[in-house]
């Protein structure tokens, strides 16, 4: 099986490798800060969902390295296209964390949405793989215009079974555009294991069939994710075309807050992968390098908690819209009659039931909860 690119050892049998060129101490700390901010957002979002303060949430706990590592390799002018699993990636590009939380809360109007152009972050994509052709198209347009702009899209192992994956990969390779296809192979697509998803041993070997570069990395190692992405972007900018990166990892948590993996997989297997999670591993690595200490680690954690706590306050200060937003915003020209009918139906459902006052009660009072007797007027 193709070897995994890895820099962070396990502090025991697996040795560390030297930090690759291009990552100075300040970069390592900044990358660690990004990881912690993502983790803090994710943990808080799960708690908010459990408290009924946001809706269903797709957690990414354990996949922070695939996100922060890859994004850190991008230039600010490069575009990134997240799936729901990278829902909070925009906060590393200046999107307010409260905007992402509002998205999960289901706010309408201008809330919960950012302008992709402002941050060069595509909309959070829920339909599987439909954002891949967008990434290819963006890089193709950049090539035609002579702009030095690359694109990167994240997607899962399950997304490789979609037609959009094929179309985006093939087109990008034929036209030699600067696109990075970053596949987070967490080995599960909800309840479908990778063995039922593909007959190949790896994701990365599919790169050869498209005539593009491929590299397989340890998806729990943010430095490896950074290095693979950096090299892929450099090649893309040099006119060498796209790259498929397979970040091999394991989905350490449920698919989303509405999922119970106990129903379809052996969670003792999940427990074996847990020690590889990227935050503890990166912290230990940076401490071995002498770049991070306990005080700095605590300060970074506190700062992230404060940022996200403030985001929750901001999100909850937004006026909750009425259910009529279900019908607004689809047509610029106003609502068609079908929508108006739907809205009236909804208002009917919303109307509280009429409570008819009870008539005078015969006999001695039995207090507030007196039940009408058979034959009483009602
Ligand atoms: C086109 C489409 N089909 C089906 C779904 C339902 N669905 C949501 S997540 C998911 C699994 C995707 O798995 P994978 O690509 O491995 O990504 P992961 O969730 O593991 O990050 C499916 C099938 C969808 N969102 N879009
Ligand atoms: Mg998956």
Coordinates of C-alpha atoms and ligand atoms in Angstrom, one line a residue:
X1 CA 0.0 0.0 0.0
X2 CA 1.2 3.5 -0.8
X3 CA 3.3 4.9 2.0
X4 CA 1.9 7.7 4.2
X5 CA 3.7 11.1 4.4
X6 CA 4.1 11.8 8.1
X7 CA 6.2 14.3 10.1
X8 CA 4.8 13.9 13.6
X9 CA 5.9 10.7 15.4
X10 CA 4.2 9.3 18.4
X11 CA 6.9 10.2 21.0
X12 CA 7.6 6.5 21.3
X13 CA 8.4 4.0 18.5
X14 CA 7.6 6.2 15.5
X15 CA 10.2 9.0 15.2
X16 CA 9.5 12.6 14.3
X17 CA 10.8 14.0 11.1
X18 CA 12.4 17.3 10.7
X19 CA 9.9 20.1 10.1
X20 CA 9.8 20.8 6.4
X21 CA 11.2 24.0 4.9
X22 CA 8.7 26.8 4.9
X23 CA 7.3 26.4 8.4
X24 CA 9.1 28.7 10.8
X25 CA 8.4 28.6 14.6
X26 CA 5.8 31.4 14.3
X27 CA 4.1 29.3 11.6
X28 CA 4.0 26.3 13.8
X29 CA 2.4 28.3 16.6
X30 CA -0.1 29.9 14.3
X31 CA -1.0 26.5 12.8
X32 CA -1.5 25.2 16.3
X33 CA -3.7 28.2 17.2
X34 CA -5.9 27.4 14.1
X35 CA -6.2 23.8 15.2
X36 CA -7.3 24.8 18.7
X37 CA -9.8 27.4 17.4
X38 CA -11.4 24.8 15.1
X39 CA -11.6 22.3 17.9
X40 CA -13.1 24.8 20.3
X41 CA -15.7 25.8 17.8
X42 CA -16.6 22.2 17.1
X43 CA -16.9 21.2 20.8
X44 CA -19.0 24.2 21.6
X45 CA -21.2 23.6 18.6
X46 CA -22.0 20.1 19.7
X47 CA -22.9 21.4 23.2
X48 CA -25.2 24.0 21.6
X49 CA -26.9 21.4 19.6
X50 CA -27.5 19.2 22.7
X51 CA -29.0 22.3 24.4
X52 CA -31.3 22.9 21.5
X53 CA -29.6 26.2 20.6
X54 CA -28.6 25.2 17.1
X55 CA -29.9 22.5 14.8
X56 CA -28.2 19.3 13.6
X57 CA -24.5 19.7 13.4
X58 CA -21.8 17.9 11.4
X59 CA -18.8 17.6 13.7
X60 CA -15.2 17.3 12.5
X61 CA -13.5 16.4 15.8
X62 CA -10.2 14.8 14.8
X63 CA -10.1 16.2 11.3
X64 CA -8.8 19.6 12.2
X65 CA -5.3 18.8 10.8
X66 CA -6.8 18.1 7.3
X67 CA -8.4 21.6 7.4
X68 CA -5.9 23.9 9.2
X69 CA -2.9 22.2 7.6
X70 CA -4.2 22.4 4.1
X71 CA -5.5 26.0 4.5
X72 CA -2.2 27.2 5.9
X73 CA -0.5 26.1 2.7
X74 CA -2.8 28.3 0.6
X75 CA -2.2 31.9 -0.3
X76 CA -4.9 34.3 0.7
X77 CA -5.7 34.8 -3.0
X78 CA -6.5 31.1 -3.4
X79 CA -10.1 29.9 -3.2
X80 CA -11.2 27.0 -1.0
X81 CA -14.4 25.0 -1.2
X82 CA -15.6 23.3 1.9
X83 CA -18.1 20.6 2.4
X84 CA -20.3 20.5 5.6
X85 CA -17.4 18.7 7.3
X86 CA -15.2 21.8 7.0
X87 CA -18.1 24.1 7.9
X88 CA -16.0 26.4 10.2
X89 CA -13.0 26.8 7.9
X90 CA -14.2 30.3 7.0
X91 CA -13.4 31.5 10.6
X92 CA -9.7 31.1 9.7
X93 CA -10.3 33.4 6.7
X94 CA -12.1 36.2 8.6
X95 CA -15.7 34.9 8.6
X96 CA -17.3 35.6 12.0
X97 CA -17.7 32.4 14.0
X98 CA -21.2 33.7 14.9
X99 CA -22.1 33.6 11.1
X100 CA -21.3 29.9 11.0
X101 CA -23.2 29.2 14.2
X102 CA -26.2 31.1 12.8
X103 CA -26.0 28.9 9.6
X104 CA -26.4 25.9 11.8
X105 CA -29.2 27.6 13.7
X106 CA -31.0 27.9 10.4
X107 CA -31.3 31.7 10.4
X108 CA -32.5 33.2 7.2
X109 CA -32.1 36.6 5.5
X110 CA -28.5 37.8 5.6
X111 CA -27.7 35.8 8.7
X112 CA -25.8 32.5 8.5
X113 CA -24.3 33.5 5.1
X114 CA -21.1 35.1 4.1
X115 CA -20.2 36.5 0.7
X116 CA -17.8 33.9 -0.8
X117 CA -15.9 36.6 -2.7
X118 CA -15.0 38.4 0.6
X119 CA -13.1 35.5 1.9
X120 CA -12.5 33.3 -1.1
X121 CA -14.3 30.5 0.7
X122 CA -17.0 28.8 -1.2
X123 CA -20.4 28.2 0.4
X124 CA -20.6 25.3 2.8
X125 CA -21.6 22.5 0.5
X126 CA -24.0 19.9 1.7
X127 CA -24.7 18.0 -1.6
X128 CA -21.9 15.5 -1.9
X129 CA -19.1 16.5 -4.4
X130 CA -21.0 19.2 -6.2
X131 CA -18.4 21.7 -5.1
X132 CA -15.6 19.9 -6.9
X133 CA -16.5 21.1 -10.4
X134 CA -16.8 24.6 -8.9
X135 CA -13.2 24.4 -7.8
X136 CA -12.0 23.1 -11.1
X137 CA -14.0 25.8 -12.9
X138 CA -12.5 28.5 -10.8
X139 CA -9.0 27.4 -11.5
X140 CA -9.7 27.0 -15.2
X141 CA -11.1 30.6 -15.3
X142 CA -8.0 31.8 -13.4
X143 CA -5.8 30.1 -16.0
X144 CA -7.6 31.7 -18.9
X145 CA -7.4 35.1 -17.3
X146 CA -3.7 34.6 -16.4
X147 CA -4.5 35.1 -12.6
X148 CA -2.1 33.3 -10.2
X149 CA -5.0 31.8 -8.2
X150 CA -5.3 28.2 -7.3
X151 CA -8.2 26.4 -5.7
X152 CA -8.7 23.6 -3.1
X153 CA -11.7 21.5 -2.3
X154 CA -12.2 19.1 0.6
X155 CA -14.4 16.1 0.3
X156 CA -14.8 12.6 1.8
X157 CA -14.1 9.1 0.7
X158 CA -17.8 8.7 0.0
X159 CA -17.7 11.6 -2.4
X160 CA -15.3 9.7 -4.7
X161 CA -18.3 7.6 -5.8
X162 CA -20.1 10.6 -7.2
X163 CA -20.1 11.6 -10.9
X164 CA -19.0 15.1 -10.0
X165 CA -15.8 13.7 -8.6
X166 CA -15.0 12.2 -12.0
X167 CA -16.0 15.2 -14.0
X168 CA -14.0 17.6 -11.8
X169 CA -10.9 15.4 -11.7
X170 CA -10.9 14.6 -15.4
X171 CA -11.5 18.2 -16.5
X172 CA -8.8 19.6 -14.2
X173 CA -6.2 17.1 -15.4
X174 CA -7.0 17.6 -19.1
X175 CA -6.8 21.3 -18.8
X176 CA -3.9 21.2 -16.3
X177 CA -5.4 23.6 -13.9
X178 CA -4.2 24.5 -10.4
X179 CA -6.7 22.6 -8.3
X180 CA -6.0 20.5 -5.2
X181 CA -8.4 17.7 -4.6
X182 CA -8.2 17.1 -0.9
X183 CA -9.9 13.8 0.0
X184 CA -10.4 13.3 3.7
X185 CA -10.5 9.5 3.9
X186 CA -12.1 9.0 7.3
X187 CA -13.1 5.5 6.1
X188 CA -16.8 6.1 6.6
X189 CA -19.6 7.7 4.6
X190 CA -22.3 7.8 7.4
X191 CA -22.8 4.1 7.9
X192 CA -21.1 2.9 4.7
X193 CA -17.5 1.6 5.3
X194 CA -14.8 2.3 2.7
X195 CA -14.8 -1.4 1.7
X196 CA -18.3 -1.0 0.3
X197 CA -17.4 2.3 -1.3
X198 CA -14.5 1.4 -3.6
X199 CA -12.7 -1.7 -4.8
X200 CA -9.3 0.0 -4.8
X201 CA -7.0 -0.3 -1.8
X202 CA -6.5 3.4 -1.6
X203 CA -8.1 6.6 -2.8
X204 CA -4.8 8.0 -4.1
X205 CA -4.3 5.4 -6.8
X206 CA -7.3 6.9 -8.6
X207 CA -5.0 9.9 -9.4
X208 CA -3.0 7.8 -11.9
X209 CA -6.2 7.0 -13.9
X210 CA -6.7 10.7 -14.4
X211 CA -3.1 11.4 -15.2
X212 CA -2.5 13.6 -12.2
X213 CA -0.2 13.7 -9.3
X214 CA -1.3 11.9 -6.1
X215 CA 0.0 11.8 -2.6
X216 CA -1.2 9.9 0.5
X217 CA -0.7 11.5 3.9
X218 CA -1.4 10.8 7.5
X219 CA -4.6 12.8 8.0
X220 CA -4.0 13.2 11.7
X221 CA -0.7 15.0 11.0
X222 CA -1.3 18.7 10.2
X223 CA 2.3 19.2 9.1
X224 CA 2.0 16.4 6.6
X225 CA -1.3 17.9 5.3
X226 CA 0.5 21.3 5.0
X227 CA 3.5 19.9 3.1
X228 CA 1.4 17.8 0.7
X229 CA -0.9 20.8 0.0
X230 CA 2.1 23.2 -0.4
X231 CA 3.8 21.0 -2.9
X232 CA 0.5 20.5 -4.8
X233 CA -0.1 24.2 -5.0
X234 CA 3.5 24.9 -6.1
X235 CA 3.1 22.3 -8.9
X236 CA -0.2 23.8 -9.9
X237 CA 1.2 27.3 -10.1
X238 CA 4.0 25.9 -12.2
X239 CA 1.6 24.7 -14.8
X240 CA 1.9 21.0 -13.7
X241 CA -1.8 20.6 -13.2
X242 CA -3.9 19.3 -10.3
X243 CA -3.1 16.9 -7.4
X244 CA -5.2 14.4 -5.5
X245 CA -4.3 14.2 -1.9
X246 CA -5.6 11.4 0.2
X247 CA -5.6 12.2 3.9
X248 CA -5.9 8.9 5.6
X249 CA -7.6 9.0 9.0
X250 CA -10.6 7.7 10.8
X251 CA -13.9 9.3 11.7
X252 CA -13.5 9.5 15.4
X253 CA -17.0 10.8 16.2
X254 CA -20.6 10.2 14.9
X255 CA -21.3 11.4 11.3
X256 CA -23.4 14.2 12.9
X257 CA -25.3 15.0 16.0
X258 CA -28.3 12.9 14.7
X259 CA -26.2 9.8 14.2
X260 CA -25.4 6.8 16.5
X261 CA -22.4 4.9 15.2
X262 CA -22.9 2.1 17.7
X263 CA -25.6 0.9 15.4
X264 CA -23.3 0.1 12.5
X265 CA -19.7 -0.1 13.6
X266 CA -17.5 -1.5 16.4
X267 CA -16.6 1.5 18.6
X268 CA -13.7 -0.4 20.1
X269 CA -12.0 0.0 16.7
X270 CA -12.6 3.7 16.9
X271 CA -10.9 3.8 20.3
X272 CA -7.7 2.5 18.7
X273 CA -7.5 5.5 16.5
X274 CA -8.2 8.1 19.2
X275 CA -4.6 8.5 20.3
X276 CA -3.8 9.8 16.8
X277 CA -6.1 12.8 17.1
X278 CA -4.2 15.9 15.9
X279 CA -4.4 18.4 18.8
X280 CA -2.7 16.3 21.5
X281 CA -0.3 15.0 19.0
X282 CA 0.7 18.4 17.6
X283 CA 1.0 19.9 21.1
X284 CA 3.4 17.0 22.2
X285 CA 5.4 17.5 19.0
X286 CA 5.8 21.2 19.4
X287 CA 6.8 20.7 23.1
X288 CA 9.4 18.2 22.0
X289 CA 10.7 20.8 19.6
X290 CA 10.7 23.4 22.4
X291 CA 8.3 25.7 20.4
X292 CA 5.3 25.3 22.8
X293 CA 5.1 25.2 26.6
X294 CA 2.2 24.7 29.0
X295 CA 1.7 28.5 29.6
X296 CA 1.5 29.2 25.9
X297 CA -0.8 26.2 25.3
X298 CA -3.2 27.5 28.0
X299 CA -3.2 31.0 26.6
X300 CA -4.0 29.7 23.2
X301 CA -6.8 27.6 24.6
X302 CA -8.2 30.5 26.7
X303 CA -8.2 32.8 23.7
X304 CA -10.1 30.3 21.6
X305 CA -12.7 29.8 24.3
X306 CA -13.2 33.5 24.6
X307 CA -13.6 34.0 20.8
X308 CA -16.2 31.2 20.6
X309 CA -18.1 32.3 23.8
X310 CA -18.4 35.8 22.2
X311 CA -19.7 34.2 19.0
X312 CA -22.4 32.4 20.9
X313 CA -23.5 35.7 22.4
X314 CA -23.6 37.4 19.0
X315 CA -25.4 34.5 17.4
X316 CA -28.1 34.5 20.1
X317 CA -28.5 38.3 19.8
X318 CA -29.8 37.9 16.3
X319 CA -33.6 38.2 16.1
X320 CA -35.1 34.8 15.4
X321 CA -37.0 35.1 12.1
X322 CA -40.5 33.7 11.7
X323 CA -41.3 30.6 9.8
X324 CA -42.3 32.7 6.8
X325 CA -38.7 32.8 5.8
X326 CA -39.2 29.3 4.4
X327 CA -41.1 31.0 1.6
X328 CA -39.0 34.1 1.1
X329 CA -35.9 34.6 -1.0
X330 CA -36.5 31.9 -3.6
X331 CA -38.0 34.3 -6.2
X332 CA -36.7 37.8 -6.7
X333 CA -40.2 38.7 -8.1
X334 CA -42.1 37.8 -5.0
X335 CA -44.0 34.7 -4.0
X336 CA -45.9 32.6 -6.5
X337 CA -49.5 31.6 -5.5
X338 CA -48.3 28.1 -4.4
X339 CA -46.0 29.7 -1.8
X340 CA -48.7 32.1 -0.6
X341 CA -51.0 29.1 -0.2
X342 CA -48.2 27.3 1.7
X343 CA -47.7 30.3 4.0
X344 CA -51.4 30.5 4.8
X345 CA -51.4 26.8 5.6
X346 CA -48.4 27.3 7.9
X347 CA -50.2 30.2 9.6
X348 CA -53.2 27.9 10.2
X349 CA -50.9 25.3 11.8
X350 CA -49.3 27.9 13.9
X351 CA -52.6 29.4 15.2
X352 CA -53.1 28.3 18.8
X353 CA -56.2 26.0 19.2
X354 CA -59.4 27.8 20.3
X355 CA -60.1 27.2 24.0
X356 CA -63.8 27.4 24.7
X357 CA -64.6 28.6 28.2
X358 CA -66.4 26.1 30.5
X359 CA -69.9 26.9 31.5
X360 CA -70.9 27.4 35.2
X361 CA -70.1 24.3 37.1
X362 CA -72.9 22.7 39.1
X363 CA -72.3 21.4 42.6
X364 CA -69.5 22.2 45.0
X365 CA -66.3 23.6 43.6
X366 CA -63.5 21.1 43.3
X367 CA -61.0 23.8 42.4
X368 CA -59.3 24.8 39.2
X369 CA -59.0 21.3 37.8
X370 CA -62.7 20.4 38.0
X371 CA -63.5 18.0 35.1
X372 CA -66.9 18.5 33.3
X373 CA -69.3 15.7 34.1
X374 CA -71.0 13.7 31.3
X375 CA -73.9 15.8 30.1
X376 CA -72.3 19.1 31.2
X377 CA -72.5 21.8 28.5
X378 CA -69.1 22.2 26.9
Ligands
LIG1 C1 -25.7 14.1 -3.4 C2 -25.9 13.7 -2.0 N1 -26.2 12.4 -1.8 C3 -26.4 12.0 -0.5 C4 -26.2 12.8 0.5 C5 -26.4 12.3 1.9 N2 -25.1 12.3 2.6 C6 -24.8 13.2 3.5 S1 -23.3 13.0 4.1 C7 -23.1 11.5 3.3 C8 -21.8 10.7 3.4 C9 -20.6 11.3 2.8 O1 -19.5 10.6 3.2 P1 -18.0 11.1 2.8 O2 -18.0 11.6 1.4 O3 -17.1 10.0 3.2 O4 -17.8 12.4 3.8 P2 -17.8 12.4 5.4 O5 -19.2 12.6 5.8 O6 -17.2 11.2 5.9 O7 -17.0 13.6 5.7 C10 -24.2 11.3 2.5 C11 -24.4 10.1 1.6 C12 -25.9 14.2 0.2 N3 -25.7 15.1 1.2 N4 -25.7 14.6 -1.0
LIG2 MG1 -16.0 9.8 4.9

